[in-house]
PDB file of C-alpha atoms and ligand atoms in Angstrom:
ATOM      1  CA  MET A  15      -0.187  -5.990  22.685  1.00 55.00           C
ATOM      2  CA  HIS A  16      -0.515  -3.312  20.025  1.00 60.00           C
ATOM      3  CA  GLN A  17      -0.687   0.342  21.133  1.00 61.00           C
ATOM      4  CA  SER A  18      -3.529   2.576  20.086  1.00 91.00           C
ATOM      5  CA  PHE A  19      -3.612   4.456  16.820  1.00 98.00           C
ATOM      6  CA  ASN A  20      -6.263   5.885  14.559  1.00 98.00           C
ATOM      7  CA  LEU A  21      -6.802   5.428  10.818  1.00 98.00           C
ATOM      8  CA  ARG A  22      -8.595   7.945   8.641  1.00 98.00           C
ATOM      9  CA  LYS A  23      -8.768   9.010   5.007  1.00 98.00           C
ATOM     10  CA  PHE A  24      -6.059  11.293   3.668  1.00 98.00           C
ATOM     11  CA  LYS A  25      -7.007  14.942   3.171  1.00 98.00           C
ATOM     12  CA  PRO A  26      -5.016  17.451   1.084  1.00 98.00           C
ATOM     13  CA  ASP A  27      -3.841  19.263   4.246  1.00 98.00           C
ATOM     14  CA  ASP A  28      -1.899  16.090   5.140  1.00 98.00           C
ATOM     15  CA  LEU A  29       0.245  16.236   2.006  1.00 98.00           C
ATOM     16  CA  GLN A  30       3.439  17.730   3.463  1.00 98.00           C
ATOM     17  CA  LYS A  31       3.507  15.268   6.346  1.00 98.00           C
ATOM     18  CA  VAL A  32       2.936  12.323   4.005  1.00 98.00           C
ATOM     19  CA  LEU A  33       5.729  13.519   1.690  1.00 98.00           C
ATOM     20  CA  VAL A  34       8.112  13.698   4.663  1.00 98.00           C
ATOM     21  CA  ILE A  35       7.186  10.154   5.751  1.00 98.00           C
ATOM     22  CA  ASN A  36       7.580   8.851   2.188  1.00 98.00           C
ATOM     23  CA  ARG A  37      11.066  10.408   1.906  1.00 98.00           C
ATOM     24  CA  ALA A  38      12.120   9.263   5.369  1.00 98.00           C
ATOM     25  CA  CYS A  39      11.074   5.642   4.827  1.00 98.00           C
ATOM     26  CA  LEU A  40      11.484   4.788   1.140  1.00 98.00           C
ATOM     27  CA  PRO A  41      13.847   5.560  -1.742  1.00 97.00           C
ATOM     28  CA  GLU A  42      10.862   5.596  -4.131  1.00 97.00           C
ATOM     29  CA  ASN A  43       9.554   9.153  -3.910  1.00 97.00           C
ATOM     30  CA  TYR A  44       6.773  10.866  -5.801  1.00 97.00           C
ATOM     31  CA  THR A  45       5.692  14.364  -6.684  1.00 96.00           C
ATOM     32  CA  ASP A  46       2.974  16.338  -4.882  1.00 97.00           C
ATOM     33  CA  PHE A  47       0.869  15.965  -8.017  1.00 98.00           C
ATOM     34  CA  PHE A  48       1.125  12.178  -7.911  1.00 98.00           C
ATOM     35  CA  PHE A  49      -0.278  11.985  -4.354  1.00 98.00           C
ATOM     36  CA  ILE A  50      -2.973  14.586  -4.987  1.00 98.00           C
ATOM     37  CA  GLU A  51      -4.040  12.995  -8.251  1.00 98.00           C
ATOM     38  CA  LEU A  52      -4.400   9.529  -6.706  1.00 98.00           C
ATOM     39  CA  HIS A  53      -6.375  11.086  -3.860  1.00 98.00           C
ATOM     40  CA  ARG A  54      -8.643  12.864  -6.333  1.00 98.00           C
ATOM     41  CA  ARG A  55      -9.275   9.669  -8.279  1.00 98.00           C
ATOM     42  CA  PHE A  56      -9.360   7.091  -5.453  1.00 98.00           C
ATOM     43  CA  PRO A  57     -10.053   8.855  -2.145  1.00 98.00           C
ATOM     44  CA  LYS A  58     -11.172   5.661  -0.381  1.00 98.00           C
ATOM     45  CA  THR A  59      -7.784   3.962  -0.706  1.00 98.00           C
ATOM     46  CA  PHE A  60      -5.466   6.762   0.445  1.00 98.00           C
ATOM     47  CA  LEU A  61      -5.279   6.407   4.222  1.00 98.00           C
ATOM     48  CA  VAL A  62      -3.206   7.834   7.030  1.00 98.00           C
ATOM     49  CA  ALA A  63      -2.508   6.513  10.532  1.00 98.00           C
ATOM     50  CA  GLU A  64      -2.207   8.823  13.538  1.00 98.00           C
ATOM     51  CA  VAL A  65      -0.725   8.363  17.004  1.00 97.00           C
ATOM     52  CA  ASN A  66      -1.617  11.137  19.448  1.00 95.00           C
ATOM     53  CA  GLY A  67      -2.979  13.194  16.550  1.00 95.00           C
ATOM     54  CA  GLU A  68       0.278  13.030  14.553  1.00 97.00           C
ATOM     55  CA  ILE A  69       0.450  11.226  11.217  1.00 98.00           C
ATOM     56  CA  VAL A  70       2.933   8.356  11.436  1.00 98.00           C
ATOM     57  CA  GLY A  71       2.081   6.334   8.338  1.00 98.00           C
ATOM     58  CA  TYR A  72       0.118   6.156   5.106  1.00 98.00           C
ATOM     59  CA  ALA A  73      -1.082   3.771   2.410  1.00 98.00           C
ATOM     60  CA  LEU A  74      -1.500   5.019  -1.163  1.00 98.00           C
ATOM     61  CA  CYS A  75      -3.239   2.964  -3.873  1.00 98.00           C
ATOM     62  CA  ARG A  76      -4.414   3.096  -7.449  1.00 98.00           C
ATOM     63  CA  ILE A  77      -7.235   1.157  -9.103  1.00 98.00           C
ATOM     64  CA  GLU A  78      -6.249  -0.362 -12.436  1.00 98.00           C
ATOM     65  CA  ILE A  79      -7.578  -2.682 -15.109  1.00 97.00           C
ATOM     66  CA  GLY A  80      -5.080  -5.258 -16.279  1.00 96.00           C
ATOM     67  CA  LEU A  81      -4.239  -8.929 -16.657  1.00 96.00           C
ATOM     68  CA  SER A  82      -5.208 -11.218 -13.802  1.00 97.00           C
ATOM     69  CA  HIS A  83      -2.384 -12.415 -11.572  1.00 97.00           C
ATOM     70  CA  PHE A  84      -4.236 -15.680 -10.923  1.00 95.00           C
ATOM     71  CA  GLY A  85      -5.757 -18.465 -12.979  1.00 89.00           C
ATOM     72  CA  LEU A  86      -6.077 -18.231 -16.720  1.00 84.00           C
ATOM     73  CA  GLY A  87      -5.583 -14.489 -16.969  1.00 82.00           C
ATOM     74  CA  GLY A  88      -7.950 -12.144 -18.714  1.00 92.00           C
ATOM     75  CA  LEU A  89      -8.677  -8.575 -17.717  1.00 96.00           C
ATOM     76  CA  VAL A  90      -9.627  -7.809 -14.118  1.00 96.00           C
ATOM     77  CA  LYS A  91      -9.933  -4.768 -11.893  1.00 97.00           C
ATOM     78  CA  LYS A  92      -6.943  -4.617  -9.554  1.00 97.00           C
ATOM     79  CA  GLY A  93      -6.084  -2.545  -6.534  1.00 98.00           C
ATOM     80  CA  HIS A  94      -2.410  -1.571  -6.688  1.00 98.00           C
ATOM     81  CA  MET A  95      -0.809  -0.752  -3.323  1.00 98.00           C
ATOM     82  CA  VAL A  96       1.570   1.884  -4.592  1.00 98.00           C
ATOM     83  CA  SER A  97       3.297   2.971  -1.383  1.00 98.00           C
ATOM     84  CA  ILE A  98       3.055   2.127   2.300  1.00 98.00           C
ATOM     85  CA  ALA A  99       5.250   3.457   5.081  1.00 98.00           C
ATOM     86  CA  VAL A 100       5.231   3.895   8.850  1.00 98.00           C
ATOM     87  CA  LEU A 101       7.767   6.116  10.635  1.00 98.00           C
ATOM     88  CA  PRO A 102      10.296   4.134  12.694  1.00 98.00           C
ATOM     89  CA  GLN A 103       8.804   5.350  15.995  1.00 96.00           C
ATOM     90  CA  GLY A 104       5.379   4.019  14.963  1.00 97.00           C
ATOM     91  CA  ARG A 105       6.456   0.552  13.899  1.00 98.00           C
ATOM     92  CA  ARG A 106       5.559  -2.846  15.366  1.00 97.00           C
ATOM     93  CA  LYS A 107       2.194  -1.627  16.617  1.00 96.00           C
ATOM     94  CA  GLY A 108       0.118  -3.219  13.874  1.00 97.00           C
ATOM     95  CA  ILE A 109      -0.248   0.065  12.001  1.00 98.00           C
ATOM     96  CA  ALA A 110       0.878  -1.190   8.580  1.00 98.00           C
ATOM     97  CA  GLN A 111      -1.301  -4.251   8.950  1.00 98.00           C
ATOM     98  CA  ALA A 112      -4.291  -2.032   9.741  1.00 98.00           C
ATOM     99  CA  LEU A 113      -3.462   0.331   6.844  1.00 98.00           C
ATOM    100  CA  VAL A 114      -3.311  -2.546   4.346  1.00 98.00           C
ATOM    101  CA  ASN A 115      -6.564  -4.040   5.626  1.00 98.00           C
ATOM    102  CA  ALA A 116      -8.294  -0.641   5.474  1.00 98.00           C
ATOM    103  CA  ALA A 117      -6.937  -0.002   1.970  1.00 98.00           C
ATOM    104  CA  ILE A 118      -8.351  -3.378   0.910  1.00 98.00           C
ATOM    105  CA  GLU A 119     -11.726  -2.380   2.380  1.00 97.00           C
ATOM    106  CA  GLY A 120     -11.506   0.825   0.314  1.00 98.00           C
ATOM    107  CA  MET A 121     -10.651  -1.206  -2.783  1.00 98.00           C
ATOM    108  CA  ARG A 122     -13.832  -3.230  -2.341  1.00 97.00           C
ATOM    109  CA  PHE A 123     -15.785  -0.004  -2.903  1.00 97.00           C
ATOM    110  CA  TYR A 124     -14.148   0.192  -6.339  1.00 97.00           C
ATOM    111  CA  LYS A 125     -15.115  -3.468  -6.900  1.00 96.00           C
ATOM    112  CA  VAL A 126     -11.634  -4.832  -7.482  1.00 97.00           C
ATOM    113  CA  ASN A 127     -11.061  -8.591  -7.907  1.00 95.00           C
ATOM    114  CA  GLN A 128      -7.430  -8.639  -6.825  1.00 97.00           C
ATOM    115  CA  CYS A 129      -4.872  -6.483  -5.100  1.00 98.00           C
ATOM    116  CA  TYR A 130      -1.126  -6.433  -5.614  1.00 98.00           C
ATOM    117  CA  LEU A 131       2.070  -4.553  -4.945  1.00 98.00           C
ATOM    118  CA  GLU A 132       5.780  -4.652  -5.668  1.00 98.00           C
ATOM    119  CA  VAL A 133       8.316  -4.985  -2.880  1.00 98.00           C
ATOM    120  CA  ARG A 134      12.118  -5.257  -2.832  1.00 98.00           C
ATOM    121  CA  VAL A 135      13.186  -8.889  -2.627  1.00 98.00           C
ATOM    122  CA  THR A 136      15.417  -7.995   0.357  1.00 98.00           C
ATOM    123  CA  ASN A 137      12.587  -6.260   2.256  1.00 98.00           C
ATOM    124  CA  THR A 138      11.810  -9.176   4.528  1.00 98.00           C
ATOM    125  CA  VAL A 139       9.839  -7.039   6.980  1.00 98.00           C
ATOM    126  CA  ALA A 140       7.404  -5.930   4.295  1.00 98.00           C
ATOM    127  CA  THR A 141       7.218  -9.316   2.541  1.00 98.00           C
ATOM    128  CA  SER A 142       6.392 -11.005   5.853  1.00 98.00           C
ATOM    129  CA  LEU A 143       3.709  -8.396   6.525  1.00 98.00           C
ATOM    130  CA  TYR A 144       2.092  -9.056   3.136  1.00 98.00           C
ATOM    131  CA  LYS A 145       2.344 -12.850   3.511  1.00 98.00           C
ATOM    132  CA  LYS A 146       0.635 -12.543   6.876  1.00 97.00           C
ATOM    133  CA  LEU A 147      -2.187 -10.662   5.123  1.00 97.00           C
ATOM    134  CA  GLY A 148      -2.686 -13.380   2.503  1.00 97.00           C
ATOM    135  CA  PHE A 149      -0.542 -12.092  -0.350  1.00 98.00           C
ATOM    136  CA  GLU A 150       1.589 -14.516  -2.321  1.00 98.00           C
ATOM    137  CA  ILE A 151       4.528 -13.936  -4.633  1.00 98.00           C
ATOM    138  CA  THR A 152       3.155 -14.006  -8.181  1.00 98.00           C
ATOM    139  CA  LYS A 153       6.229 -12.790 -10.074  1.00 97.00           C
ATOM    140  CA  THR A 154       9.842 -11.701  -9.674  1.00 98.00           C
ATOM    141  CA  ILE A 155      10.558  -8.561 -11.671  1.00 98.00           C
ATOM    142  CA  ARG A 156      14.242  -8.233 -12.606  1.00 98.00           C
ATOM    143  CA  GLY A 157      15.825  -4.800 -12.206  1.00 97.00           C
ATOM    144  CA  TYR A 158      12.540  -3.223 -11.124  1.00 98.00           C
ATOM    145  CA  TYR A 159      14.128  -0.561  -8.917  1.00 98.00           C
ATOM    146  CA  SER A 160      16.390   2.216 -10.173  1.00 96.00           C
ATOM    147  CA  ASP A 161      19.358   0.724  -8.279  1.00 96.00           C
ATOM    148  CA  GLY A 162      18.837  -2.587 -10.084  1.00 97.00           C
ATOM    149  CA  GLU A 163      17.244  -4.520  -7.220  1.00 98.00           C
ATOM    150  CA  PHE A 164      14.589  -7.064  -8.149  1.00 98.00           C
ATOM    151  CA  ALA A 165      10.999  -6.791  -6.971  1.00 98.00           C
ATOM    152  CA  TYR A 166       8.544  -9.424  -5.930  1.00 98.00           C
ATOM    153  CA  GLU A 167       5.093  -8.825  -7.236  1.00 98.00           C
ATOM    154  CA  MET A 168       2.803 -10.008  -4.424  1.00 98.00           C
ATOM    155  CA  SER A 169      -0.901 -10.471  -5.042  1.00 98.00           C
ATOM    156  CA  ARG A 170      -4.100 -11.463  -3.324  1.00 98.00           C
ATOM    157  CA  GLU A 171      -7.533 -12.305  -4.641  1.00 96.00           C
ATOM    158  CA  LEU A 172     -10.595 -10.533  -3.218  1.00 95.00           C
ATOM    159  CA  ASN A 173     -13.845 -12.272  -3.827  1.00 75.00           C
ATOM    160  CA  SER A 174     -16.782 -10.393  -5.274  1.00 55.00           C
ATOM    161  CA  LYS A 175     -18.909 -10.742  -2.133  1.00 47.00           C
ATOM    162  CA  GLY A 176     -16.377  -8.675  -0.251  1.00 40.00           C
ATOM    163  CA  ASN A 177     -15.350 -11.359   2.216  1.00 39.00           C
ATOM    164  CA  LEU A 178     -11.774 -12.278   3.018  1.00 40.00           C
TER     165      LEU A 178
HETATM  166  N1  ACO B 399      10.624  -7.991  11.659  1.00 68.90           N
HETATM  167  C1  ACO B 399       9.885  -9.033  11.235  1.00 68.90           C
HETATM  168  N2  ACO B 399       8.575  -8.941  10.881  1.00 68.90           N
HETATM  169  C2  ACO B 399       8.009  -7.732  10.947  1.00 68.90           C
HETATM  170  C3  ACO B 399       8.723  -6.601  11.393  1.00 68.90           C
HETATM  171  C4  ACO B 399      10.079  -6.750  11.750  1.00 68.90           C
HETATM  172  N3  ACO B 399      10.828  -5.707  12.164  1.00 68.90           N
HETATM  173  N4  ACO B 399       7.893  -5.530  11.336  1.00 68.90           N
HETATM  174  C5  ACO B 399       6.706  -5.977  10.896  1.00 68.90           C
HETATM  175  N5  ACO B 399       6.772  -7.329  10.667  1.00 68.90           N
HETATM  176  C6  ACO B 399       5.712  -8.205  10.159  1.00 68.90           C
HETATM  177  C7  ACO B 399       5.171  -9.056  11.302  1.00 68.90           C
HETATM  178  O1  ACO B 399       4.576 -10.198  10.728  1.00 68.90           O
HETATM  179  C8  ACO B 399       4.117  -8.137  11.864  1.00 68.90           C
HETATM  180  O2  ACO B 399       3.143  -8.778  12.610  1.00 68.90           O
HETATM  181  P1  ACO B 399       3.321  -8.874  14.239  1.00 68.90           P
HETATM  182  O3  ACO B 399       3.644  -7.491  14.727  1.00 68.90           O
HETATM  183  O4  ACO B 399       1.971  -9.363  14.697  1.00 68.90           O
HETATM  184  O5  ACO B 399       4.447  -9.844  14.414  1.00 68.90           O
HETATM  185  C9  ACO B 399       3.500  -7.613  10.595  1.00 68.90           C
HETATM  186  O6  ACO B 399       4.609  -7.404   9.726  1.00 68.90           O
HETATM  187  C10 ACO B 399       2.726  -6.330  10.780  1.00 68.90           C
HETATM  188  O7  ACO B 399       3.550  -5.393  11.383  1.00 68.90           O
HETATM  189  P2  ACO B 399       3.056  -3.903  11.596  1.00 68.90           P
HETATM  190  O8  ACO B 399       3.360  -3.523  13.004  1.00 68.90           O
HETATM  191  O9  ACO B 399       1.671  -3.744  11.100  1.00 68.90           O
HETATM  192  O10 ACO B 399       4.082  -3.143  10.609  1.00 68.90           O
HETATM  193  P3  ACO B 399       4.638  -1.672  10.807  1.00 68.90           P
HETATM  194  O11 ACO B 399       3.523  -0.742  11.182  1.00 68.90           O
HETATM  195  O12 ACO B 399       5.809  -1.744  11.691  1.00 68.90           O
HETATM  196  O13 ACO B 399       5.089  -1.270   9.321  1.00 68.90           O
HETATM  197  C11 ACO B 399       6.384  -1.351   7.332  1.00 68.90           C
HETATM  198  C12 ACO B 399       5.713  -2.185   8.443  1.00 68.90           C
HETATM  199  C13 ACO B 399       5.352  -0.486   6.614  1.00 68.90           C
HETATM  200  C14 ACO B 399       6.992  -2.322   6.305  1.00 68.90           C
HETATM  201  C15 ACO B 399       7.469  -0.457   7.988  1.00 68.90           C
HETATM  202  O14 ACO B 399       8.486  -1.290   8.515  1.00 68.90           O
HETATM  203  C16 ACO B 399       8.095   0.541   7.025  1.00 68.90           C
HETATM  204  O15 ACO B 399       7.594   1.653   6.831  1.00 68.90           O
HETATM  205  N6  ACO B 399       9.216   0.142   6.418  1.00 68.90           N
HETATM  206  C17 ACO B 399       9.934   1.016   5.469  1.00 68.90           C
HETATM  207  C18 ACO B 399       9.111   1.297   4.222  1.00 68.90           C
HETATM  208  C19 ACO B 399       8.680   0.010   3.516  1.00 68.90           C
HETATM  209  O16 ACO B 399       9.433  -0.947   3.425  1.00 68.90           O
HETATM  210  N7  ACO B 399       7.444   0.029   2.996  1.00 68.90           N
HETATM  211  C20 ACO B 399       6.889  -1.083   2.212  1.00 68.90           C
HETATM  212  C21 ACO B 399       7.488  -1.062   0.852  1.00 68.90           C
HETATM  213  S1  ACO B 399       6.512  -2.020  -0.339  1.00 68.90           S
HETATM  214  C22 ACO B 399       5.228  -0.951  -0.802  1.00 68.90           C
HETATM  215  O17 ACO B 399       5.245   0.194  -0.411  1.00 68.90           O
HETATM  216  C23 ACO B 399       4.128  -1.467  -1.669  1.00 68.90           C
HETATM  217 ZN1   ZN B 400       3.731  -0.683  -7.637  1.00 68.90          ZN
END
């Protein structure tokens, strides 16, 4: 049984806490400007999760136009899950799953056709989370990370009616 938590949209006051979570959980870190700029441009897809009023996780996304990851290609609008993390004490409660689903709901507002992300090929926890949520591996990107590790690109189609 999953414990209770609350999801809400990021607000600029949350920035320091989100930076701390990003640095605690992932080697890929970003500047203040990067978070604030994505919030300014795409406020509906930057979400935080709280337990007892404390932020324990976030999902940060960007809306892009680029080549389709499915079918014959062509240009499509894509939701890019840039960074997702949950503090160790908040894990295994369904928080990341809820953050990804809520980010996808936010992406629908921006009328995206697909969503995707990159994940380390050794990150079996995250890849199993994304598989559970309907993502499939659409590419392996050699040397994607600064330490040389490969990434899986994982993608999911979202139909235009907004259903799963
Ligand atoms: N072992 C196996 N499967 C797991 C595990 C685990 N330890 N944790 C989660 N999963 C899978 C399960 O399928 C789980 O479903 P279940 O609980 O019903 O079995 C599903 O993922 C959902 O789990 P959540 O509880 O929603 O995940 P959680 O809130 O614990 O967060 C996350 C998962 C974000 C990957 C967390 O472990 C984390 O912050 N890790 C470090 C940072 C990271 O790897 N972020 C993703 C990088 S890729 C990117 O950012 C685009
Ligand atoms: Zn990415």
